[in-house]
Tab-separated table of C-alpha atoms and ligand atoms in Angstrom:
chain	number	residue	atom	x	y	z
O	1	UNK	CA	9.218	-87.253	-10.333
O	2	UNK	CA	5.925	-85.537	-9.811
O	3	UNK	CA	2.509	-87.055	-9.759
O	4	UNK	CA	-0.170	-86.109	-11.558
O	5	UNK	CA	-3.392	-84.472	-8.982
O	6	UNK	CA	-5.336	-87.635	-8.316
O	7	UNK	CA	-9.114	-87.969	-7.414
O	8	UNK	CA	-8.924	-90.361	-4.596
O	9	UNK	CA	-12.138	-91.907	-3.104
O	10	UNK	CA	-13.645	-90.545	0.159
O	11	UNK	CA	-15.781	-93.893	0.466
O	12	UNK	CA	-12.763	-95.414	1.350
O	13	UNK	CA	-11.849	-93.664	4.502
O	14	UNK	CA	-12.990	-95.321	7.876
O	15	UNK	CA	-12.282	-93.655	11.191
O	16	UNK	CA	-9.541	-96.269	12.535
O	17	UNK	CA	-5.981	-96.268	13.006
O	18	UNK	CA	-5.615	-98.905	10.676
O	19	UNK	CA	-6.796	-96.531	7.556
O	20	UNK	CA	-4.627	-93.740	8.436
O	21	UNK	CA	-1.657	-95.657	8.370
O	22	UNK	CA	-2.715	-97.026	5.545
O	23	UNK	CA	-2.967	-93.443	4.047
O	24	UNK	CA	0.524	-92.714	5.356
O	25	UNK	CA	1.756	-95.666	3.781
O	26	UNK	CA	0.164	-94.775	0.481
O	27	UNK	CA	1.887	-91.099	0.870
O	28	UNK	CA	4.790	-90.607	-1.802
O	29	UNK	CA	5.456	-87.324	0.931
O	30	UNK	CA	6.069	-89.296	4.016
O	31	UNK	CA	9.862	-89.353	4.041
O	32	UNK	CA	9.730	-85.491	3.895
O	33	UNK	CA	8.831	-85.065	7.711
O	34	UNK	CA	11.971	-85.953	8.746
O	35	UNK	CA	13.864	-82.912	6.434
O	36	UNK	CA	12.428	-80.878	9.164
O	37	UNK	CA	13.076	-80.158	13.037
O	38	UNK	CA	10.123	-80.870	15.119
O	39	UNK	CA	9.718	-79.174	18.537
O	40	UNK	CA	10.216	-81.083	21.246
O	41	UNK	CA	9.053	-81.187	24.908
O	42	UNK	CA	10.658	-83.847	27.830
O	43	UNK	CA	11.865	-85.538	25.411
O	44	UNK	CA	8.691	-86.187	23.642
O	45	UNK	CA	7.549	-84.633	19.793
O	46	UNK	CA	5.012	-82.358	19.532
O	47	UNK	CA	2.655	-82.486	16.899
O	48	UNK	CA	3.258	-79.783	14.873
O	49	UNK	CA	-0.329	-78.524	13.322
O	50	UNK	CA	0.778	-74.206	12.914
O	51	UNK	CA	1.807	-74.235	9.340
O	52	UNK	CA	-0.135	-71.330	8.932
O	53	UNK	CA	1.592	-69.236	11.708
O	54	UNK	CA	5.067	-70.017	11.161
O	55	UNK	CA	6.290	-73.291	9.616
O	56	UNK	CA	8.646	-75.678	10.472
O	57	UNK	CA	12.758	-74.994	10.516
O	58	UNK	CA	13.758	-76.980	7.583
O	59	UNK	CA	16.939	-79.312	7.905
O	60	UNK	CA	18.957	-77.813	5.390
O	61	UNK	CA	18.564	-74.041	6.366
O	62	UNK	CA	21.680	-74.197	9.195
O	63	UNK	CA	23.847	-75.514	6.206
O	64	UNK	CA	22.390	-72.558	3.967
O	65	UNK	CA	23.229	-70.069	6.276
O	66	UNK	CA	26.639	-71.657	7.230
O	67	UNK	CA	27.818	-71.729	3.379
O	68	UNK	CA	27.071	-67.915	3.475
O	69	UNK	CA	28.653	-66.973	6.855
O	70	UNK	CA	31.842	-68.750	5.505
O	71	UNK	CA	31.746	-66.825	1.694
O	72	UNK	CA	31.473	-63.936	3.804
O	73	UNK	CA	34.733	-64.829	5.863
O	74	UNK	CA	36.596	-66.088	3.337
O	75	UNK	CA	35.820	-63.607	0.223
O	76	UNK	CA	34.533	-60.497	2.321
O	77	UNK	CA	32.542	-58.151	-0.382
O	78	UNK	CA	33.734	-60.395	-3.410
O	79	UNK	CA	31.506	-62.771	-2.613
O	80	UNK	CA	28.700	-60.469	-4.613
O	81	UNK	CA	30.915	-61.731	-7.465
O	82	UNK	CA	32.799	-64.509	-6.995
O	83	UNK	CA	31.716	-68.256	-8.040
O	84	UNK	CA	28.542	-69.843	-9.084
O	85	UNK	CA	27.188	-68.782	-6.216
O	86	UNK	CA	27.994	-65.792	-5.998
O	87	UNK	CA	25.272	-63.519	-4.143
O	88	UNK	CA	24.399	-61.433	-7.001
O	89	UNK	CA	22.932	-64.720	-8.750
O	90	UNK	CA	21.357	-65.758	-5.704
O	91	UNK	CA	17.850	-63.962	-6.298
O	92	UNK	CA	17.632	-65.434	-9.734
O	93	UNK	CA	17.314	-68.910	-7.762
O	94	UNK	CA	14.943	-68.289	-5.706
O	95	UNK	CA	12.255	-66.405	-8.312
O	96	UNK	CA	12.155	-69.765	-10.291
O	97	UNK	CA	10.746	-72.027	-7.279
O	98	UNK	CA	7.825	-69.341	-6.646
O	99	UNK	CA	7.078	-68.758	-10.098
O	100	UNK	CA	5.995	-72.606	-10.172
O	101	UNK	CA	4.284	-72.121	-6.842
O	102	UNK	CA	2.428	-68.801	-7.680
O	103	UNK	CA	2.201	-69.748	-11.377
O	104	UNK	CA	4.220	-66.756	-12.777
O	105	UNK	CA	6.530	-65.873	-14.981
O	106	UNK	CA	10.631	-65.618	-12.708
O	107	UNK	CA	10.611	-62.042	-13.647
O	108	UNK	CA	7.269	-61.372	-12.418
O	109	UNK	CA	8.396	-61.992	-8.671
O	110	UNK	CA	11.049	-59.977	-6.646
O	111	UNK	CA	11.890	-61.080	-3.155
O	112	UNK	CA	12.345	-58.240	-0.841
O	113	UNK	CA	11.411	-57.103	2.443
O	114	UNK	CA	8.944	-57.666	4.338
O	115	UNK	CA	4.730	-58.362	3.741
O	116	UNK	CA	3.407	-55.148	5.151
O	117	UNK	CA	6.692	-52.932	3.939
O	118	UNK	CA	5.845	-54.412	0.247
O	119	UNK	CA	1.935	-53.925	0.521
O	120	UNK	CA	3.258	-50.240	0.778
O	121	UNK	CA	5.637	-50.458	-1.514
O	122	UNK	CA	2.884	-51.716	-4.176
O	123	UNK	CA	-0.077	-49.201	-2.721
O	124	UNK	CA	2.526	-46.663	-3.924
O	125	UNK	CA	2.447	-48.358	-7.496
O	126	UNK	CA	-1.231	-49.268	-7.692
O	127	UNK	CA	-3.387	-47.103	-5.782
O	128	UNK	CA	-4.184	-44.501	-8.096
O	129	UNK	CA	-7.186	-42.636	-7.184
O	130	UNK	CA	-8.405	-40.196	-10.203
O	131	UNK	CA	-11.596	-38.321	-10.153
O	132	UNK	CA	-14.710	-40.393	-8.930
O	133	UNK	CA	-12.752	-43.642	-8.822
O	134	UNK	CA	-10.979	-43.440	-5.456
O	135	UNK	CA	-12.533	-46.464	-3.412
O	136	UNK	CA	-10.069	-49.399	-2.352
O	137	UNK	CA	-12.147	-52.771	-1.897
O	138	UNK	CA	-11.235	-55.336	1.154
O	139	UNK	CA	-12.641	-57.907	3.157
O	140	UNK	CA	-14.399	-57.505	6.024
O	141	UNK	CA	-12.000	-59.485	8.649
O	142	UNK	CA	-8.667	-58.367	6.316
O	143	UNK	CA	-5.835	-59.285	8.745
O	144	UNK	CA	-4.933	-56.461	11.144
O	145	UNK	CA	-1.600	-54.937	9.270
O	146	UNK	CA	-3.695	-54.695	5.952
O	147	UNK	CA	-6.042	-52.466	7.309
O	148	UNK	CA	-3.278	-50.618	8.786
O	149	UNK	CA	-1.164	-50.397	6.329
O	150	UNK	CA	-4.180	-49.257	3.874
O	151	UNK	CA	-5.668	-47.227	5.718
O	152	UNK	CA	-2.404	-45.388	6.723
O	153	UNK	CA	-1.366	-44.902	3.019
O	154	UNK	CA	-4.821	-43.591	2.528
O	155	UNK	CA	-4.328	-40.760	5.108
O	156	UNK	CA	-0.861	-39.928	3.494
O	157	UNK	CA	-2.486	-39.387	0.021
O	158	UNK	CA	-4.627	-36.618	2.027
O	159	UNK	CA	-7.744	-38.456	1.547
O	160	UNK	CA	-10.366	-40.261	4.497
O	161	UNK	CA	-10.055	-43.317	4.977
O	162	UNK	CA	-13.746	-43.542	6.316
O	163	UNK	CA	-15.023	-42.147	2.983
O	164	UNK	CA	-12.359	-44.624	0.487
O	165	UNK	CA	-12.000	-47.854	1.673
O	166	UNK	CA	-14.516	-49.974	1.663
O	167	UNK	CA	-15.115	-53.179	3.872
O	168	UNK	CA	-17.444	-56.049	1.658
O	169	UNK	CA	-19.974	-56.959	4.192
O	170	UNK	CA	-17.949	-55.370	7.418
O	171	UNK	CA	-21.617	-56.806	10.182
O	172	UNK	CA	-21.017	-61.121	9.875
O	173	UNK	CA	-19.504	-61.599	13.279
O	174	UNK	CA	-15.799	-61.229	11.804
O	175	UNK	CA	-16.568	-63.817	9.167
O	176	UNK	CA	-15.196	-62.470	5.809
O	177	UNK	CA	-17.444	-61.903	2.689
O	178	UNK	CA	-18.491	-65.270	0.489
O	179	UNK	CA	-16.732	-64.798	-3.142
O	180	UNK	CA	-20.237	-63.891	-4.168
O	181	UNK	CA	-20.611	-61.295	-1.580
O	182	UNK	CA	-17.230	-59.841	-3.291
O	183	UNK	CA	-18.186	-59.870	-6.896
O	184	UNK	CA	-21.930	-58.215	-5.971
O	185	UNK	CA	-19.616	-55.638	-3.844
O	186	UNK	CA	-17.424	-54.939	-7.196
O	187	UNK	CA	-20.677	-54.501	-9.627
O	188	UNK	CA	-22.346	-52.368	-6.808
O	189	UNK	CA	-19.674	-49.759	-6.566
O	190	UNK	CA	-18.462	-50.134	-10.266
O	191	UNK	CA	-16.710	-47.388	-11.235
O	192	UNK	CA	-15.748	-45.992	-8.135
O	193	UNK	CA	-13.112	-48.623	-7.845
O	194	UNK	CA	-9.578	-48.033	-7.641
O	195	UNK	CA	-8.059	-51.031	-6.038
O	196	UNK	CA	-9.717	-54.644	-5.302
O	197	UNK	CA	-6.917	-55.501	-2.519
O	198	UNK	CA	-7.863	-58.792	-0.621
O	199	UNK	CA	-6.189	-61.932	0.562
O	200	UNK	CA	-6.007	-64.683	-1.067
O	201	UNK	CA	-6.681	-66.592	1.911
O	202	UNK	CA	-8.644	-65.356	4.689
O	203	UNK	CA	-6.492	-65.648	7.521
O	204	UNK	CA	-9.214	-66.225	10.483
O	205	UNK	CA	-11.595	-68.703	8.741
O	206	UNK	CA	-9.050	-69.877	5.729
O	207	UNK	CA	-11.750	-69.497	3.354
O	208	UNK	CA	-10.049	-69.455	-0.197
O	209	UNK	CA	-11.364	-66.708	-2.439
O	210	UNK	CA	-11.720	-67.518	-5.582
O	211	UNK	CA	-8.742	-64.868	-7.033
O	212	UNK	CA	-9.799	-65.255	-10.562
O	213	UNK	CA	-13.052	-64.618	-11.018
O	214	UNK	CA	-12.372	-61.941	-8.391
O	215	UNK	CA	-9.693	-60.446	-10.468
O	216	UNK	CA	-12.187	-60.727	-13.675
O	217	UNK	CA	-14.844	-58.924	-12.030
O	218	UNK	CA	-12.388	-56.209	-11.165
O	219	UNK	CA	-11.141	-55.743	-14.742
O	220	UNK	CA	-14.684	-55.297	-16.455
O	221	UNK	CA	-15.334	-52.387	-13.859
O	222	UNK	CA	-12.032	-51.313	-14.709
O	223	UNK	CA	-10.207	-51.829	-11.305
O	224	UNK	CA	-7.045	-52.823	-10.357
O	225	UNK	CA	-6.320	-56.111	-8.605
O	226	UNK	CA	-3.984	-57.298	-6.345
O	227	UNK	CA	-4.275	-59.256	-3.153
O	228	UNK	CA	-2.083	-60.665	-0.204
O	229	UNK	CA	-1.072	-64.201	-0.131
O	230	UNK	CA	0.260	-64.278	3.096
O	231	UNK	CA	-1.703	-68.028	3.710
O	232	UNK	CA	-1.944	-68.488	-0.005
O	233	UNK	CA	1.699	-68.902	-0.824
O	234	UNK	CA	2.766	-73.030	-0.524
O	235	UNK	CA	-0.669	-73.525	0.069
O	236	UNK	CA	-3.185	-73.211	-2.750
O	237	UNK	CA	-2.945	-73.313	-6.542
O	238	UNK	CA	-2.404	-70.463	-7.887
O	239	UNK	CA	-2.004	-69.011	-11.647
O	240	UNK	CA	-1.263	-65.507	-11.002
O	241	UNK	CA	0.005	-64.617	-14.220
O	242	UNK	CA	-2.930	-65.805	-16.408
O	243	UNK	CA	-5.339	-64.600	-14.497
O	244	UNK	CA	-3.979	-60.830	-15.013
O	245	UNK	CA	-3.611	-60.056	-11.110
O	246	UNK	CA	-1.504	-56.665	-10.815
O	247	UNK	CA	0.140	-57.531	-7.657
O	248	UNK	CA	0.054	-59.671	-5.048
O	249	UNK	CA	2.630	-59.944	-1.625
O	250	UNK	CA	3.334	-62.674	0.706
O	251	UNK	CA	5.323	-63.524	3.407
O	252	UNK	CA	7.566	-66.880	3.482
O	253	UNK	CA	7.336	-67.608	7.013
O	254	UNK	CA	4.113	-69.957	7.112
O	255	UNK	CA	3.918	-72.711	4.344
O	256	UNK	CA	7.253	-71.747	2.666
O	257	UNK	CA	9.073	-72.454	6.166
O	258	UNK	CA	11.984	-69.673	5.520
O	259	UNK	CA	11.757	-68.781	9.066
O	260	UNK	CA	10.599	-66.084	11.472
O	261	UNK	CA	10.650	-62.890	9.841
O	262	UNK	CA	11.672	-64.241	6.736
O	263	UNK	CA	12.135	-62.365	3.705
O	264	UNK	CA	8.700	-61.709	1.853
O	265	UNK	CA	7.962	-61.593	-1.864
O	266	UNK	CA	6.222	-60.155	-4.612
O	267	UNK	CA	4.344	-60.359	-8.004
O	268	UNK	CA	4.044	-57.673	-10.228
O	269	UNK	CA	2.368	-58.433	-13.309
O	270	UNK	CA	4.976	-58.209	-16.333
O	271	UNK	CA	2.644	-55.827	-18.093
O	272	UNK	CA	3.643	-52.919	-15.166
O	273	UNK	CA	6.984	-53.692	-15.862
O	274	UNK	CA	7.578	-51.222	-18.733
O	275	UNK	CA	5.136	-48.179	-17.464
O	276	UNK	CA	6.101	-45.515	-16.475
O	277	UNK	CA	4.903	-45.903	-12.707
O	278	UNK	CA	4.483	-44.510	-9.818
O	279	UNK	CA	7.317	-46.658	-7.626
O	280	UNK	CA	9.542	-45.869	-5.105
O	281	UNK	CA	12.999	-46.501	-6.148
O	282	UNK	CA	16.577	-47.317	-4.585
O	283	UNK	CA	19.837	-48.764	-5.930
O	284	UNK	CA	18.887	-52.738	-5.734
O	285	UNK	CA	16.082	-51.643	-8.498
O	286	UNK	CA	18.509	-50.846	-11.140
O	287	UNK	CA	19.971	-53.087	-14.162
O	288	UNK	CA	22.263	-55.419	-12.578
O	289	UNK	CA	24.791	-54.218	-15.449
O	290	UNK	CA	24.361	-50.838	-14.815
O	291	UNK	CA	23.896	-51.085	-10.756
O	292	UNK	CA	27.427	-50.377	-9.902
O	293	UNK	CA	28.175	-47.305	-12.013
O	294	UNK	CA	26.876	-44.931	-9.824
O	295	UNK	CA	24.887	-43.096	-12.083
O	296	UNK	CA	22.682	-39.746	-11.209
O	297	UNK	CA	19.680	-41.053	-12.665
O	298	UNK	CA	17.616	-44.653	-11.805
O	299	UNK	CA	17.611	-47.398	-14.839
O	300	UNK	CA	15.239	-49.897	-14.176
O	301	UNK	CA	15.895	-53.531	-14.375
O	302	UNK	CA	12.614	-54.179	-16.454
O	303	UNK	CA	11.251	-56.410	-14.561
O	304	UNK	CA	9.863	-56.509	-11.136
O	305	UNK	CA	13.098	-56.349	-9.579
O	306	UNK	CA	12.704	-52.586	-10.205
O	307	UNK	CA	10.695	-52.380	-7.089
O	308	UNK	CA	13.764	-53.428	-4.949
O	309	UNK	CA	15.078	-50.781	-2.452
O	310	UNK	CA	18.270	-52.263	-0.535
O	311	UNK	CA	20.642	-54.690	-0.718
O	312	UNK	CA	19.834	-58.610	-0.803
O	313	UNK	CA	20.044	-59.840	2.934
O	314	UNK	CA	21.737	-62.437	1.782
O	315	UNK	CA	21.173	-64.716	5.566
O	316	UNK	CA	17.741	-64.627	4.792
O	317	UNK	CA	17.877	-65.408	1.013
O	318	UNK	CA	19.857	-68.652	2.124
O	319	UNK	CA	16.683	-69.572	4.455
O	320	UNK	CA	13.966	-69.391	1.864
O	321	UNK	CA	16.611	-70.916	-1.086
O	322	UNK	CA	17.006	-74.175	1.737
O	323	UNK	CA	13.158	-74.562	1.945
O	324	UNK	CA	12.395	-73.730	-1.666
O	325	UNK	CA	14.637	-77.023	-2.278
O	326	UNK	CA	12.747	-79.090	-0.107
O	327	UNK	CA	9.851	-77.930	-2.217
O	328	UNK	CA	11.099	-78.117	-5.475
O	329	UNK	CA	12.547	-81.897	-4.497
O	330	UNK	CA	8.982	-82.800	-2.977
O	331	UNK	CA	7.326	-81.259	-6.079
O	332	UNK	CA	4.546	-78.776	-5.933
O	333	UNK	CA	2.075	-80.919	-7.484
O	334	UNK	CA	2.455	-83.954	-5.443
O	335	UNK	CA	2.629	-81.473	-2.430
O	336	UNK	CA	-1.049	-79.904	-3.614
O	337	UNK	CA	-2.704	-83.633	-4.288
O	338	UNK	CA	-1.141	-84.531	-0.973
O	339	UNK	CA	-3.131	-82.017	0.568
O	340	UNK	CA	-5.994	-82.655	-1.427
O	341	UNK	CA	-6.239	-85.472	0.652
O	342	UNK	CA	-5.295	-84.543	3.764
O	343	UNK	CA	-8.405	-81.880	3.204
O	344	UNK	CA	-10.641	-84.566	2.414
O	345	UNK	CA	-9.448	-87.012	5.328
O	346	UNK	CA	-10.059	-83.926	7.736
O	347	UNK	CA	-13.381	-83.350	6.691
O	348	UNK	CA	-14.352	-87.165	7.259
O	349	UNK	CA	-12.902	-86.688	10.828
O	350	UNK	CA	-14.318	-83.732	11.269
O	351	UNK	CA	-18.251	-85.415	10.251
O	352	UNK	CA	-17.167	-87.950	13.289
O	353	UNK	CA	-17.503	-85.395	16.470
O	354	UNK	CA	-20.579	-84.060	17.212
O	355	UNK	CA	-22.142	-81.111	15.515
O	356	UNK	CA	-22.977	-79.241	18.591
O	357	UNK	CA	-19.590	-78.896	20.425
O	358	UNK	CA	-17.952	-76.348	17.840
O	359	UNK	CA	-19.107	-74.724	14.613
O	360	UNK	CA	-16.979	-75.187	11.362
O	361	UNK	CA	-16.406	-71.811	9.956
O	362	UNK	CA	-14.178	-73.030	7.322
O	363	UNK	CA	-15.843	-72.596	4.008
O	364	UNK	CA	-15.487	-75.704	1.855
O	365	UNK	CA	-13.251	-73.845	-0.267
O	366	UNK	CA	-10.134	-73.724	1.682
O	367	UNK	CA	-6.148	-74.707	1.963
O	368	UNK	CA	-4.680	-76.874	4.842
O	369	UNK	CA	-6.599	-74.558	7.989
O	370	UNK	CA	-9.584	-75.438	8.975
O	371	UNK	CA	-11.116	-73.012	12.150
O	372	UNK	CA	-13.518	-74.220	14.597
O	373	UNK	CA	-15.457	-72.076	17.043
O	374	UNK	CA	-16.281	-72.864	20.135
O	375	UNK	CA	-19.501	-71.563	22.387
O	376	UNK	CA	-18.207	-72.759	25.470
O	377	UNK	CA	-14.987	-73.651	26.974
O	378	UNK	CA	-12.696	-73.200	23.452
O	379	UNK	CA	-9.630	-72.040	25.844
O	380	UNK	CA	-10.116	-75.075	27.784
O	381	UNK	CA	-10.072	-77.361	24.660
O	382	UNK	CA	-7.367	-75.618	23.334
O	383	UNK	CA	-4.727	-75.918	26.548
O	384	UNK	CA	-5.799	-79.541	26.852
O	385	UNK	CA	-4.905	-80.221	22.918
O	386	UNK	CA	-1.523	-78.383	23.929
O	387	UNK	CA	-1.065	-80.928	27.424
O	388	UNK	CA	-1.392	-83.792	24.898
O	389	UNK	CA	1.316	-82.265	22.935
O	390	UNK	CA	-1.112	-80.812	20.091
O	391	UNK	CA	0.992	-77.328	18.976
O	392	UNK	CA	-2.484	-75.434	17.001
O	393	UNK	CA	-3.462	-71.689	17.288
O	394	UNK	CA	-5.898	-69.814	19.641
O	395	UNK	CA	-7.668	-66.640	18.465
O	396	UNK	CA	-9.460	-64.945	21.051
O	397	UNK	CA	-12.448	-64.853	21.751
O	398	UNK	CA	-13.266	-68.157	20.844
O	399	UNK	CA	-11.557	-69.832	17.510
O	400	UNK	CA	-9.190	-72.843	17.456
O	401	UNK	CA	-6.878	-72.842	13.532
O	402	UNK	CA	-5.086	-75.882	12.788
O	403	UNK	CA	-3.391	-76.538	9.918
O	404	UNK	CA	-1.954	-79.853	8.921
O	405	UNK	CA	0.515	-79.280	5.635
O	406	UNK	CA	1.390	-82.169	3.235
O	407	UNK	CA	5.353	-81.643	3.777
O	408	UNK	CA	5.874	-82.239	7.600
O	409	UNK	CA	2.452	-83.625	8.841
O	410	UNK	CA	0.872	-87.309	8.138
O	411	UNK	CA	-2.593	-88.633	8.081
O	412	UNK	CA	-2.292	-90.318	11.444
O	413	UNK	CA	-1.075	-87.073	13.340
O	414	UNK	CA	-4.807	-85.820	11.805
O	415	UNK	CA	-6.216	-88.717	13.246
O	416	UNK	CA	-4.947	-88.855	16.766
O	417	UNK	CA	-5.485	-85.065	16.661
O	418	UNK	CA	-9.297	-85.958	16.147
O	419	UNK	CA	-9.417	-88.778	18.286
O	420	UNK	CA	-8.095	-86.289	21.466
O	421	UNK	CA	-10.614	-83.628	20.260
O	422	UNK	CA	-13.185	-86.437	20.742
O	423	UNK	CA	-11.787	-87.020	24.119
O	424	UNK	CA	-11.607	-83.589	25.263
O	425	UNK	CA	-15.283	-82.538	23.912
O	426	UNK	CA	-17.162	-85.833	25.472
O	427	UNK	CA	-15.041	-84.568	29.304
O	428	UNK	CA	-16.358	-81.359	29.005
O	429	UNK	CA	-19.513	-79.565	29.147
O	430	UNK	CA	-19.818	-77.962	25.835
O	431	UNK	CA	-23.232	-78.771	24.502
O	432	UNK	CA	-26.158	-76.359	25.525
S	501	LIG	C1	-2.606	-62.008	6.036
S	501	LIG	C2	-1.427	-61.331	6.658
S	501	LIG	N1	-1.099	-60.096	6.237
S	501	LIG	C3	-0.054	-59.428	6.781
S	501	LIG	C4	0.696	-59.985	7.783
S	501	LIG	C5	1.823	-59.195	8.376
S	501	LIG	O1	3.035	-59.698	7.903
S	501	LIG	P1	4.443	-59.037	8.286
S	501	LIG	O2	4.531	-58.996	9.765
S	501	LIG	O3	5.437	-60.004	7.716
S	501	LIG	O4	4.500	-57.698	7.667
S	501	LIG	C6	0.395	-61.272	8.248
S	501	LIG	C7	1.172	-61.894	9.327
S	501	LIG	O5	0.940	-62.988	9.767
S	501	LIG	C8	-0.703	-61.945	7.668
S	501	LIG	O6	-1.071	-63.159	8.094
């Protein structure tokens, strides 16, 4: 049964032991931590905090993968065909999951590749430079592979990267653009505007952009839209459909815990699904009925499984299909108002450490990561969070992410992960 999102009541919150277990208690979630594997080290648990790098190995995903290795030893090639589960049906499972997730329609979403080989695949669809309006939009801080892959595909289309793309607000110290910052950035350069192609959620900071007023603004200069959800997907609400996004890619190795490497996914709008695009096209993108004919010339499937290249890799569909049950069992709704709260209770911790040690450079509006900066000593904090078995992220130079997500983590592994910060800050001097 899912729960309806909740206001809950900050006021209640004290900084004891006592209320978080009182929180956990309270948590319809809890019993989900235990359909995962988490590290261990002598024999002791580690607290797992890196949901935004790559999420926990769910449970279920060594049967998933078993059940295929065995229909592949004991049917060979039939098993495309044979059964319920046969492997040609096996997309259609997963598409329904992350349509309620990304708030799409199933035949919106393909799952294919991987993140930067589909940010390609969709530049190829939806960068379409004509006359004066050439420029591609991004954030300033886009992750790494974005601006590679954008800039690359740029070259290839013979034009200057230097001159197209254009970074919103490129001189903040490698914090990204505020929303407002991105909208001022789409009226200033109008109709010059190709593509508006940013994430959904900032990797560095996890500041949430606000995709549909972003994806508004980009329609009434007449722009296309689409952005990478990489730390979007399984973490923020999302309605991509309704709020008339061309495209957006993710990968389904960080919130939707489908392992390393896992097999990424798309959206493409249903309204691109009859054009006649500009798409690179390979067998897997034909209509399933007409697939296996062989014929000379490509018929689409309609939908966005047009953009499909290859051949399922059917190991890696049986990852994501094991952690999209978790999610579907959990429910996406009581998963979001879970972490509604979990945002909350880390922002009440966060008001208990003093202001001076680290600055916040999590915008308010954000999913599970919060990023802290440190002035002095951050490496130090950060190796002794990891010597009290704290698993979070360094970025260099000086940035600690930690994300605590409503399937796997509780309120009292937020707390004790405060409590140590405490610890660590007061030993050290950090304060100038
Ligand atoms: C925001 C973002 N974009 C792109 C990528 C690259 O993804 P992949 O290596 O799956 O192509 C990552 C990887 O973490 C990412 O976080």
């Amino acid at each position: 049964m899912e729960e309806e999102l909740q206001p809950f009541d900050m006021t209640t919150f004290s900084n004891t032991l006592d209320c978080a277990t009182a929180l956990d208690q309270q948590d319809p979630l809890r019993s989900y931590r235990d359909a995962f594997l988490h590290p261990v080290e002598n024999n002791r648990e580690r607290t797992y905090f890196l949901g935004n790098s790559l999420g926990l190995q769910p449970k279920n995903t060594m049967e998933a993968i078993q059940h295929v290795l065995e229909q592949w030893q004991l049917d060979g090639v039939e098993s495309f065909f044979k059964g319920n589960d046969n492997w040609l049906a096996y997309h259609d499972k997963l598409t329904g999951p992350l349509a309620v997730i990304t708030g799409a329609q199933p035949h919106e979403i393909t799952v294919m590749n991987q993140l930067t080989v589909n940010i390609h695949l969709m530049m190829v669809s939806f960068y379409q430079p004509k006359g004066e309006r050439k420029k591609i939009l991004m954030e300033s801080k886009a992750f790494p592979s974005d601006q590679y892959a954008v800039a690359s595909f740029v070259k290839h289309m013979g034009l200057d990267p230097d001159e197209v793309i254009v970074e919103i607000n490129p001189d903040q110290e490698g914090i990204p653009p505020t929303n407002e910052q991105v909208i001022d950035a789409i009226h200033k350069h109008g109709e010059e505007i190709a593509l508006v192609f940013l994430s959904g959620v900032n990797y560095y900071t996890g500041q949430l952009f606000d995709l549909s007023s972003i994806a508004l603004a980009a329609k009434k200069v007449g722009a296309l839209v689409g952005f990478d959800l990489a730390h979007a997907v399984g973490n923020i609400s999302m309605n991509l459909h309704d709020w008339d996004i061309d495209f957006a890619c993710w990968c389904s190795y960080k919130y939707l815990n489908a392992g390393p490497g896992a097999i990424a996914g798309a959206f493409i709008h249903e309204k691109h699904h009859q054009e006649n695009i500009n798409r690179l096209e390979g067998w897997w993108g034909v209509k399933l009925n007409e697939r296996f004919l062989m014929k000379k010339n490509f018929i689409s499937s309609g939908t966005a499984t047009a953009w499909q290249l290859s051949t399922s890799p059917m190991l890696l569909f049986a990852c994501l299909h094991a952690s999209l049950n978790i999610i579907e069992k959990a429910g996406w709704s009581n998963m979001l108002n879970k972490q509604q709260k979990m945002i909350a209770w880390t922002d009440f911790l966060l008001t208990t450490i003093s202001s001076n040690v680290f600055k916040r450079i999590t915008p308010h509006q954000r999913g599970c990561q919060i990023s802290l900066q440190f002035p002095q000593n951050g490496k130090e904090v950060y190796n002794r969070l990891f010597e009290k078995g704290f698993m979070i992220d360094w970025r260099e130079p000086d940035v600690i992410r930690f994300a605590p997500v409503p399937l796997y983590n509780s309120f009292t592994e937020i707390w004790q992960f405060f409590n140590a910060l405490r610890e660590i800050t007061n030993e050290l001097p950090l304060s100038n």
